């Protein structure tokens, strides 16, 4: 059972990576989605049995601050992202 769930998650993540990596803007949107603590992500994690942190009543950062932080993080991690994208594209193509 666990192997089947693990395999389904692997297939879903592979499909998501194909969609996300096909265009740079989609990758940025996907990272923003992950960092925003989205309700859908929380729901998905709760289905998998992973408890997410509780949603704050008041946002900690404004949208502009969040965009700056994400931009800084992406510039800082750009070499790593390029390596990961190249590796994943090789894996997906095989």
Short mmCIF file of N, CA and C in Angstrom, two decimals:
data_model
loop_
_atom_site.label_atom_id
_atom_site.label_comp_id
_atom_site.label_asym_id
_atom_site.label_seq_id
_atom_site.Cartn_x
_atom_site.Cartn_y
_atom_site.Cartn_z
N UNK A 1 0.84 -1.20 0.00
CA UNK A 1 0.00 0.00 0.00
C UNK A 1 0.88 1.26 0.00
N UNK A 2 1.88 1.25 0.89
CA UNK A 2 2.75 2.42 0.99
C UNK A 2 3.51 2.64 -0.33
N UNK A 3 3.96 1.54 -0.94
CA UNK A 3 4.67 1.67 -2.21
C UNK A 3 3.78 2.24 -3.30
N UNK A 4 2.51 1.84 -3.30
CA UNK A 4 1.59 2.34 -4.31
C UNK A 4 1.36 3.85 -4.13
N UNK A 5 1.16 4.27 -2.89
CA UNK A 5 0.97 5.70 -2.61
C UNK A 5 2.23 6.47 -2.99
N UNK A 6 3.39 5.92 -2.63
CA UNK A 6 4.66 6.57 -2.97
C UNK A 6 4.81 6.69 -4.48
N UNK A 7 4.44 5.65 -5.21
CA UNK A 7 4.54 5.68 -6.67
C UNK A 7 3.58 6.70 -7.27
N UNK A 8 2.36 6.79 -6.73
CA UNK A 8 1.38 7.77 -7.22
C UNK A 8 1.88 9.19 -6.98
N UNK A 9 2.46 9.43 -5.81
CA UNK A 9 3.03 10.75 -5.51
C UNK A 9 4.18 11.04 -6.47
N UNK A 10 5.00 10.03 -6.75
CA UNK A 10 6.11 10.19 -7.70
C UNK A 10 5.60 10.57 -9.09
N UNK A 11 4.56 9.86 -9.57
CA UNK A 11 4.00 10.17 -10.89
C UNK A 11 3.40 11.57 -10.93
N UNK A 12 2.67 11.93 -9.87
CA UNK A 12 2.06 13.26 -9.82
C UNK A 12 3.13 14.34 -9.79
N UNK A 13 4.17 14.13 -8.99
CA UNK A 13 5.23 15.14 -8.92
C UNK A 13 5.98 15.26 -10.23
N UNK A 14 6.15 14.14 -10.93
CA UNK A 14 6.81 14.18 -12.24
C UNK A 14 5.99 15.00 -13.24
N UNK A 15 4.66 14.80 -13.20
CA UNK A 15 3.77 15.55 -14.10
C UNK A 15 3.79 17.04 -13.73
N UNK A 16 3.76 17.34 -12.44
CA UNK A 16 3.81 18.73 -12.00
C UNK A 16 5.12 19.37 -12.45
N UNK A 17 6.23 18.64 -12.31
CA UNK A 17 7.53 19.18 -12.74
C UNK A 17 7.55 19.44 -14.24
N UNK A 18 6.95 18.55 -15.03
CA UNK A 18 6.89 18.79 -16.47
C UNK A 18 6.16 20.09 -16.78
N UNK A 19 5.03 20.31 -16.10
CA UNK A 19 4.26 21.53 -16.34
C UNK A 19 5.01 22.76 -15.85
N UNK A 20 5.59 22.66 -14.66
CA UNK A 20 6.25 23.81 -14.05
C UNK A 20 7.51 24.19 -14.81
N UNK A 21 8.28 23.19 -15.23
CA UNK A 21 9.57 23.47 -15.87
C UNK A 21 9.44 23.87 -17.33
N UNK A 22 8.25 23.74 -17.89
CA UNK A 22 8.08 24.08 -19.29
C UNK A 22 8.12 25.60 -19.53
N UNK A 23 7.94 26.39 -18.49
CA UNK A 23 7.98 27.84 -18.65
C UNK A 23 8.49 28.47 -17.36
N UNK A 24 9.43 29.41 -17.40
CA UNK A 24 9.99 30.01 -16.19
C UNK A 24 8.95 30.69 -15.30
N UNK A 25 7.95 31.34 -15.91
CA UNK A 25 6.94 32.03 -15.11
C UNK A 25 6.14 31.03 -14.28
N UNK A 26 5.89 29.84 -14.84
CA UNK A 26 5.18 28.81 -14.08
C UNK A 26 6.00 28.36 -12.88
N UNK A 27 7.32 28.29 -13.04
CA UNK A 27 8.18 27.90 -11.93
C UNK A 27 8.10 28.94 -10.82
N UNK A 28 8.15 30.21 -11.17
CA UNK A 28 8.04 31.28 -10.18
C UNK A 28 6.69 31.23 -9.49
N UNK A 29 5.62 31.03 -10.25
CA UNK A 29 4.29 30.94 -9.66
C UNK A 29 4.19 29.75 -8.72
N UNK A 30 4.78 28.63 -9.11
CA UNK A 30 4.75 27.43 -8.29
C UNK A 30 5.49 27.66 -6.97
N UNK A 31 6.65 28.33 -7.02
CA UNK A 31 7.40 28.61 -5.80
C UNK A 31 6.62 29.57 -4.91
N UNK A 32 5.98 30.57 -5.51
CA UNK A 32 5.15 31.48 -4.72
C UNK A 32 4.01 30.73 -4.06
N UNK A 33 3.42 29.80 -4.80
CA UNK A 33 2.34 28.99 -4.26
C UNK A 33 2.82 28.19 -3.06
N UNK A 34 4.00 27.60 -3.17
CA UNK A 34 4.51 26.80 -2.06
C UNK A 34 4.85 27.66 -0.85
N UNK A 35 5.40 28.85 -1.09
CA UNK A 35 5.81 29.71 0.02
C UNK A 35 4.64 30.47 0.65
N UNK A 36 3.52 30.53 -0.04
CA UNK A 36 2.42 31.34 0.48
C UNK A 36 1.60 30.62 1.54
N UNK A 37 1.85 29.33 1.75
CA UNK A 37 1.06 28.59 2.72
C UNK A 37 -0.37 28.46 2.24
N UNK A 38 -0.54 28.16 0.98
CA UNK A 38 -1.85 28.10 0.35
C UNK A 38 -2.76 27.08 1.03
N UNK A 39 -4.03 27.39 1.03
CA UNK A 39 -5.03 26.51 1.63
C UNK A 39 -5.07 25.17 0.91
N UNK A 40 -4.92 25.20 -0.42
CA UNK A 40 -4.94 23.94 -1.18
C UNK A 40 -3.76 23.06 -0.80
N UNK A 41 -2.58 23.70 -0.61
CA UNK A 41 -1.41 22.94 -0.22
C UNK A 41 -1.61 22.32 1.16
N UNK A 42 -2.21 23.09 2.08
CA UNK A 42 -2.49 22.57 3.41
C UNK A 42 -3.44 21.39 3.35
N UNK A 43 -4.45 21.52 2.50
CA UNK A 43 -5.42 20.43 2.35
C UNK A 43 -4.73 19.18 1.79
N UNK A 44 -3.87 19.37 0.79
CA UNK A 44 -3.15 18.25 0.21
C UNK A 44 -2.25 17.58 1.24
N UNK A 45 -1.55 18.40 2.04
CA UNK A 45 -0.68 17.84 3.06
C UNK A 45 -1.47 17.12 4.14
N UNK A 46 -2.65 17.64 4.48
CA UNK A 46 -3.46 16.97 5.50
C UNK A 46 -3.98 15.63 4.99
N UNK A 47 -4.24 15.53 3.68
CA UNK A 47 -4.64 14.24 3.10
C UNK A 47 -3.51 13.23 3.26
N UNK A 48 -2.27 13.69 3.10
CA UNK A 48 -1.12 12.81 3.25
C UNK A 48 -0.77 12.55 4.72
N UNK A 49 -1.49 13.23 5.63
CA UNK A 49 -1.23 13.03 7.06
C UNK A 49 -0.14 13.92 7.62
N UNK A 50 0.20 14.98 6.88
CA UNK A 50 1.24 15.91 7.34
C UNK A 50 0.54 17.17 7.83
N UNK A 51 0.81 17.54 9.07
CA UNK A 51 0.18 18.73 9.64
C UNK A 51 1.00 19.96 9.27
N UNK A 52 0.33 20.94 8.69
CA UNK A 52 1.00 22.20 8.36
C UNK A 52 0.86 23.15 9.55
N UNK A 53 1.67 24.19 9.54
CA UNK A 53 1.57 25.17 10.61
C UNK A 53 0.23 25.90 10.52
N UNK A 54 -0.33 26.31 11.66
CA UNK A 54 -1.61 27.00 11.60
C UNK A 54 -1.53 28.31 10.84
N UNK A 55 -2.62 28.67 10.17
CA UNK A 55 -2.65 29.91 9.39
C UNK A 55 -2.74 31.10 10.34
N UNK A 56 -1.87 32.08 10.15
CA UNK A 56 -1.88 33.27 11.00
C UNK A 56 -3.10 34.12 10.66
N UNK A 57 -3.66 34.77 11.69
CA UNK A 57 -4.82 35.63 11.46
C UNK A 57 -4.44 36.87 10.67
N UNK A 58 -3.27 37.39 10.96
CA UNK A 58 -2.79 38.57 10.25
C UNK A 58 -1.55 38.17 9.46
N UNK A 59 -1.47 38.55 8.17
CA UNK A 59 -0.28 38.18 7.38
C UNK A 59 0.99 38.73 8.00
N UNK A 60 2.02 37.91 8.01
CA UNK A 60 3.30 38.34 8.59
C UNK A 60 3.99 39.33 7.65
N UNK A 61 3.93 39.06 6.35
CA UNK A 61 4.56 39.93 5.36
C UNK A 61 3.51 40.49 4.42
N UNK A 62 3.78 41.68 3.90
CA UNK A 62 2.92 42.20 2.85
C UNK A 62 3.28 41.50 1.55
N UNK A 63 2.43 41.66 0.55
CA UNK A 63 2.67 41.02 -0.75
C UNK A 63 3.97 41.51 -1.37
N UNK A 64 4.25 42.82 -1.23
CA UNK A 64 5.46 43.40 -1.81
C UNK A 64 6.71 42.84 -1.13
N UNK A 65 6.66 42.73 0.21
CA UNK A 65 7.79 42.15 0.94
C UNK A 65 8.02 40.70 0.55
N UNK A 66 6.93 39.98 0.36
CA UNK A 66 7.03 38.57 -0.02
C UNK A 66 7.67 38.44 -1.41
N UNK A 67 7.24 39.30 -2.35
CA UNK A 67 7.83 39.28 -3.69
C UNK A 67 9.32 39.58 -3.65
N UNK A 68 9.73 40.56 -2.83
CA UNK A 68 11.15 40.89 -2.71
C UNK A 68 11.93 39.72 -2.13
N UNK A 69 11.37 39.10 -1.10
CA UNK A 69 12.05 37.97 -0.46
C UNK A 69 12.18 36.80 -1.43
N UNK A 70 11.13 36.53 -2.20
CA UNK A 70 11.18 35.44 -3.18
C UNK A 70 12.19 35.77 -4.28
N UNK A 71 12.20 37.02 -4.73
CA UNK A 71 13.16 37.43 -5.75
C UNK A 71 14.59 37.28 -5.27
N UNK A 72 14.85 37.70 -4.03
CA UNK A 72 16.19 37.56 -3.45
C UNK A 72 16.58 36.09 -3.33
N UNK A 73 15.63 35.27 -2.86
CA UNK A 73 15.88 33.84 -2.70
C UNK A 73 16.19 33.19 -4.05
N UNK A 74 15.43 33.57 -5.08
CA UNK A 74 15.65 32.98 -6.41
C UNK A 74 17.01 33.39 -6.99
N UNK A 75 17.39 34.66 -6.80
CA UNK A 75 18.71 35.10 -7.29
C UNK A 75 19.83 34.38 -6.55
N UNK A 76 19.63 34.19 -5.25
CA UNK A 76 20.64 33.52 -4.43
C UNK A 76 20.78 32.05 -4.83
N UNK A 77 19.66 31.40 -5.13
CA UNK A 77 19.65 29.96 -5.42
C UNK A 77 19.69 29.64 -6.91
N UNK A 78 19.89 30.63 -7.76
CA UNK A 78 19.83 30.42 -9.21
C UNK A 78 20.76 29.30 -9.70
N UNK A 79 22.02 29.24 -9.27
CA UNK A 79 22.87 28.14 -9.74
C UNK A 79 22.33 26.76 -9.35
N UNK A 80 21.79 26.67 -8.15
CA UNK A 80 21.22 25.40 -7.68
C UNK A 80 20.01 25.04 -8.52
N UNK A 81 19.12 26.02 -8.77
CA UNK A 81 17.93 25.77 -9.57
C UNK A 81 18.29 25.31 -10.98
N UNK A 82 19.30 25.95 -11.57
CA UNK A 82 19.70 25.57 -12.93
C UNK A 82 20.17 24.11 -12.94
N UNK A 83 20.97 23.74 -11.95
CA UNK A 83 21.44 22.36 -11.86
C UNK A 83 20.28 21.38 -11.69
N UNK A 84 19.34 21.71 -10.78
CA UNK A 84 18.20 20.84 -10.52
C UNK A 84 17.32 20.71 -11.76
N UNK A 85 17.06 21.82 -12.44
CA UNK A 85 16.23 21.80 -13.64
C UNK A 85 16.87 20.93 -14.72
N UNK A 86 18.17 21.06 -14.91
CA UNK A 86 18.85 20.24 -15.91
C UNK A 86 18.79 18.76 -15.53
N UNK A 87 18.98 18.47 -14.26
CA UNK A 87 18.93 17.08 -13.81
C UNK A 87 17.53 16.49 -13.98
N UNK A 88 16.50 17.26 -13.61
CA UNK A 88 15.12 16.77 -13.71
C UNK A 88 14.73 16.59 -15.18
N UNK A 89 15.13 17.51 -16.03
CA UNK A 89 14.82 17.36 -17.46
C UNK A 89 15.46 16.10 -18.03
N UNK A 90 16.66 15.78 -17.60
CA UNK A 90 17.29 14.55 -18.05
C UNK A 90 16.51 13.33 -17.56
N UNK A 91 16.06 13.39 -16.30
CA UNK A 91 15.30 12.28 -15.72
C UNK A 91 13.96 12.10 -16.42
N UNK A 92 13.28 13.22 -16.71
CA UNK A 92 11.96 13.17 -17.34
C UNK A 92 12.07 12.65 -18.77
N UNK A 93 13.12 13.05 -19.48
CA UNK A 93 13.29 12.63 -20.87
C UNK A 93 13.65 11.16 -21.01
N UNK A 94 14.22 10.58 -19.97
CA UNK A 94 14.61 9.16 -20.05
C UNK A 94 13.47 8.26 -19.84
#
